[in-house]
Each structure stands twice: as structure tokens, then as C-alpha cells.
CSV table of C-alpha atoms in Angstrom, one decimal:
chain,number,residue,atom,x,y,z
B,1,MET,CA,100.7,203.3,-107.6
B,2,GLU,CA,100.2,205.8,-110.5
B,3,ALA,CA,102.3,205.1,-113.6
B,4,SER,CA,104.7,208.3,-113.4
B,5,SER,CA,105.9,207.1,-110.1
B,6,ARG,CA,106.3,203.4,-110.7
B,7,VAL,CA,109.5,202.4,-109.6
B,8,ILE,CA,111.7,201.9,-113.6
B,9,VAL,CA,115.2,200.7,-111.7
B,10,SER,CA,115.5,198.8,-108.6
B,11,ARG,CA,118.1,199.6,-105.5
B,12,PHE,CA,119.6,196.1,-106.6
B,13,THR,CA,119.9,196.9,-110.7
B,14,MET,CA,121.9,199.6,-109.6
B,15,GLU,CA,124.2,198.0,-107.7
B,16,ALA,CA,125.1,195.2,-109.9
B,17,ALA,CA,125.3,197.8,-112.7
B,18,THR,CA,127.5,200.0,-110.5
B,19,ALA,CA,129.9,196.8,-109.3
B,20,LEU,CA,130.2,195.9,-112.7
B,21,ILE,CA,131.3,198.7,-114.4
B,22,THR,CA,133.8,198.9,-111.6
B,23,GLY,CA,135.2,195.7,-111.8
B,24,LEU,CA,135.5,196.1,-115.3
B,25,VAL,CA,137.2,199.4,-115.3
B,26,GLY,CA,139.5,198.0,-113.4
B,27,GLY,CA,140.0,195.3,-115.4
B,28,ILE,CA,141.2,198.1,-118.0
B,29,VAL,CA,143.3,199.3,-115.2
B,30,CYS,CA,144.8,195.7,-115.0
B,31,TYR,CA,145.5,195.4,-118.9
B,32,GLY,CA,146.7,198.4,-119.7
B,33,SER,CA,149.6,197.9,-117.0
B,34,MET,CA,150.7,194.6,-118.3
B,35,GLU,CA,151.0,196.5,-121.7
B,36,LEU,CA,153.5,198.7,-119.1
B,37,GLY,CA,155.7,196.1,-117.6
B,38,ILE,CA,153.8,195.0,-113.9
B,39,GLY,CA,156.9,193.5,-112.8
B,40,TRP,CA,159.9,194.6,-110.6
B,41,GLY,CA,162.8,195.9,-112.4
B,42,ASP,CA,166.8,196.7,-112.1
B,43,ALA,CA,165.7,200.8,-111.7
B,44,GLY,CA,162.9,199.7,-109.9
B,45,PRO,CA,158.8,199.1,-110.3
B,46,GLN,CA,157.7,198.9,-114.3
B,47,PRO,CA,155.3,202.2,-115.4
B,48,GLY,CA,152.6,199.2,-114.8
B,49,TYR,CA,154.1,197.9,-111.3
B,50,PHE,CA,151.4,200.9,-109.3
B,51,PRO,CA,148.4,201.1,-111.9
B,52,PHE,CA,148.2,197.0,-111.8
B,53,TYR,CA,147.6,196.5,-108.1
B,54,ILE,CA,145.2,199.7,-108.3
B,55,GLY,CA,143.2,197.9,-110.9
B,56,LEU,CA,143.3,194.7,-108.8
B,57,ILE,CA,141.9,196.3,-105.6
B,58,ILE,CA,139.4,197.7,-108.1
B,59,ILE,CA,137.9,193.8,-108.8
B,60,ILE,CA,138.4,193.0,-105.6
B,61,ALA,CA,136.1,195.8,-103.6
B,62,SER,CA,133.6,195.2,-106.7
B,63,ALA,CA,133.7,191.3,-106.5
B,64,ILE,CA,132.5,192.0,-103.4
B,65,ASN,CA,129.8,195.0,-103.7
B,66,LEU,CA,128.4,192.4,-106.2
B,67,VAL,CA,128.2,189.4,-104.0
B,68,MET,CA,126.6,191.9,-101.3
B,69,ALA,CA,124.0,193.2,-103.8
B,70,PHE,CA,123.1,189.2,-104.4
B,71,VAL,CA,122.9,188.8,-100.5
B,72,HIS,CA,121.0,191.6,-99.9
B,73,ARG,CA,119.1,191.1,-102.6
B,74,SER,CA,115.6,190.0,-101.0
B,75,GLY,CA,115.7,193.4,-99.3
B,76,TYR,CA,116.3,195.6,-102.3
B,77,ARG,CA,113.1,194.3,-103.7
B,78,ALA,CA,111.0,196.8,-102.2
B,79,GLU,CA,113.2,199.9,-102.3
B,80,GLU,CA,113.8,202.1,-105.2
B,81,PHE,CA,116.4,203.6,-107.3
B,82,LEU,CA,114.8,205.5,-109.4
B,83,THR,CA,111.1,206.2,-110.4
B,84,ALA,CA,110.0,207.5,-114.6
B,85,GLU,CA,109.1,210.9,-112.6
B,86,GLN,CA,112.9,211.1,-111.1
B,87,GLY,CA,113.9,209.7,-114.7
B,88,MET,CA,112.2,212.0,-116.7
B,89,ARG,CA,114.7,214.9,-114.5
B,90,VAL,CA,117.3,213.6,-115.1
B,91,VAL,CA,116.8,213.5,-118.9
B,92,ALA,CA,116.0,216.4,-118.6
B,93,PHE,CA,119.0,217.9,-116.9
B,94,CYS,CA,121.6,215.3,-119.2
B,95,GLY,CA,119.6,215.5,-122.4
B,96,PRO,CA,120.7,219.4,-122.8
B,97,MET,CA,124.7,218.5,-121.6
B,98,LEU,CA,124.6,216.0,-124.9
B,99,PHE,CA,122.9,218.4,-126.8
B,100,PHE,CA,125.8,221.1,-125.8
B,101,LEU,CA,128.9,218.8,-127.0
B,102,LEU,CA,127.7,217.3,-129.5
B,103,ALA,CA,126.5,221.1,-130.9
B,104,ALA,CA,130.0,222.2,-129.4
B,105,THR,CA,131.5,219.0,-131.1
B,106,TYR,CA,130.3,220.1,-134.8
B,107,VAL,CA,129.6,224.2,-134.4
B,108,GLY,CA,132.5,224.9,-132.0
B,109,MET,CA,132.4,225.6,-128.4
B,110,TYR,CA,131.5,229.1,-127.9
B,111,LEU,CA,128.4,229.1,-130.7
B,112,GLY,CA,127.8,225.6,-128.4
B,113,MET,CA,127.5,227.2,-125.4
B,114,PHE,CA,125.4,230.3,-126.6
B,115,LEU,CA,122.1,227.6,-128.0
B,116,TYR,CA,122.5,225.6,-124.8
B,117,LEU,CA,122.9,228.4,-123.0
B,118,MET,CA,119.7,230.2,-124.2
B,119,GLY,CA,117.9,226.5,-124.9
B,120,VAL,CA,118.5,226.2,-121.2
B,121,MET,CA,117.3,228.8,-119.8
B,122,VAL,CA,114.2,230.0,-122.5
B,123,PHE,CA,113.2,226.5,-122.1
B,124,GLN,CA,113.7,225.3,-118.4
B,125,GLY,CA,114.2,228.1,-117.3
B,126,ASN,CA,111.4,230.3,-118.4
B,127,TYR,CA,113.8,233.0,-119.0
B,128,ARG,CA,112.4,235.6,-121.0
B,129,VAL,CA,114.2,235.6,-125.1
B,130,PRO,CA,115.3,239.1,-124.5
B,131,LYS,CA,117.3,238.3,-121.1
B,132,ALA,CA,118.8,234.7,-122.1
B,133,LEU,CA,120.4,236.0,-125.4
B,134,LEU,CA,121.4,238.6,-122.9
B,135,ILE,CA,123.4,236.2,-120.7
B,136,ALA,CA,123.6,233.7,-123.2
B,137,VAL,CA,126.2,236.2,-125.1
B,138,ILE,CA,127.9,237.8,-121.9
B,139,THR,CA,129.0,234.1,-120.8
B,140,VAL,CA,129.9,233.8,-124.4
B,141,VAL,CA,132.2,236.7,-125.1
B,142,ILE,CA,133.5,235.9,-121.1
B,143,ASN,CA,134.6,232.5,-122.1
B,144,TYR,CA,136.1,233.8,-125.1
B,145,VAL,CA,138.3,236.8,-123.3
B,146,LEU,CA,139.1,234.4,-120.1
B,147,PHE,CA,140.1,231.7,-122.6
B,148,GLU,CA,141.2,232.8,-125.7
B,149,VAL,CA,143.2,236.4,-124.6
B,150,TRP,CA,144.0,235.9,-121.6
B,151,PHE,CA,145.6,232.3,-121.1
B,152,GLN,CA,145.8,231.6,-124.5
B,153,VAL,CA,144.2,228.5,-124.5
B,154,PRO,CA,142.2,228.2,-127.7
B,155,LEU,CA,138.7,225.9,-127.2
B,156,LEU,CA,137.0,224.3,-129.7
B,157,LYS,CA,136.1,226.3,-133.0
B,158,GLY,CA,133.1,225.7,-135.3
B,159,PRO,CA,132.8,227.2,-138.9
B,160,LEU,CA,131.4,229.9,-137.3
B,161,GLU,CA,134.1,231.4,-136.0
B,162,PRO,CA,136.6,231.9,-138.8
B,163,LEU,CA,133.5,233.4,-140.5
B,164,LEU,CA,133.6,236.2,-137.8
B,165,GLY,CA,137.6,236.5,-137.1
B,166,ILE,CA,137.7,234.8,-134.1
B,167,HIS,CA,140.6,231.8,-134.4
């Protein structure tokens, strides 16, 4: 097995991790529901009644999935879930999205969108800079007109937008 295709995450690991995470989500739902009340009042069920039981169903299903992962563990040993090469592809896809989220938070949605599109188009899509610049600017302008002008839904603003009169 060459280094780029070695297994970095097994199927068993992902099965168990997914079961634990969904069980945790179910637990959080149940805990939050108890703060709202999970009983039956004079007017019917309290606000947390139905979410509590949905959370309970999630916990039970997660426990079953976790048990099944352990039962089938020996069969999963040979199965890979993610190789190093596939992991790098995931990082190449998610990395720019994380950058976009950070950029949108600190410099605003429109500048973040512009930087994200430029970076992805030039470095991953191998577009030439003038074409990427044109597409990024058109996309930002369309989004501004669509959200800010037509729907009147303000998006995150950074320090640059007020300087350009976009606020």
C-alpha cells in the first residue's frame, strides 16, 4: 500500500464516532427539553414534551448503531472509510469554506465572497485572474442587489463596505 492511499480513518471508527455524536445531539435535545417541561399540563403537552421524546429516539437509535458497530467490528477491519488522498481532497474543499466563514465574519460577506471566489477559481480551478476577477465581481454585485436591494435583507458588513457606501 503506498503512502498516499493508506487508510487514515477506518469504517469502524466512523461508525462509532457517528453513533456517539448523534447520541450526544439527542442528549442535548433531551436536556434542553427538560428545561421547557416535558410533562402534560392542563392545556396539553408542555413545550418540551415532543422534542424530549424525539431526543430519546435519537439516543436509542445511536446506542443501537454503536452496538452494531462493535458487533460488526471484525468485518470492518478491512474496510476503509477515508484514505490520506481522500482526506486531502476533503481539506482542499473545506479549507477555503472555513476561510470564507472567517473572512465573512471579520471583513464582511461581500469581501469574503470575493476573496473566496477569487482564491478557489485561481488556485483550484486554474482560471486566469482576469476571468476569475470578472466572475467574482459579478457574483458579489448580483448577491448585493438580490439581498440588500430586492429582498432588503442585510448581510454581514465589514470595515470596507461603509467606505464604499454599502451599509
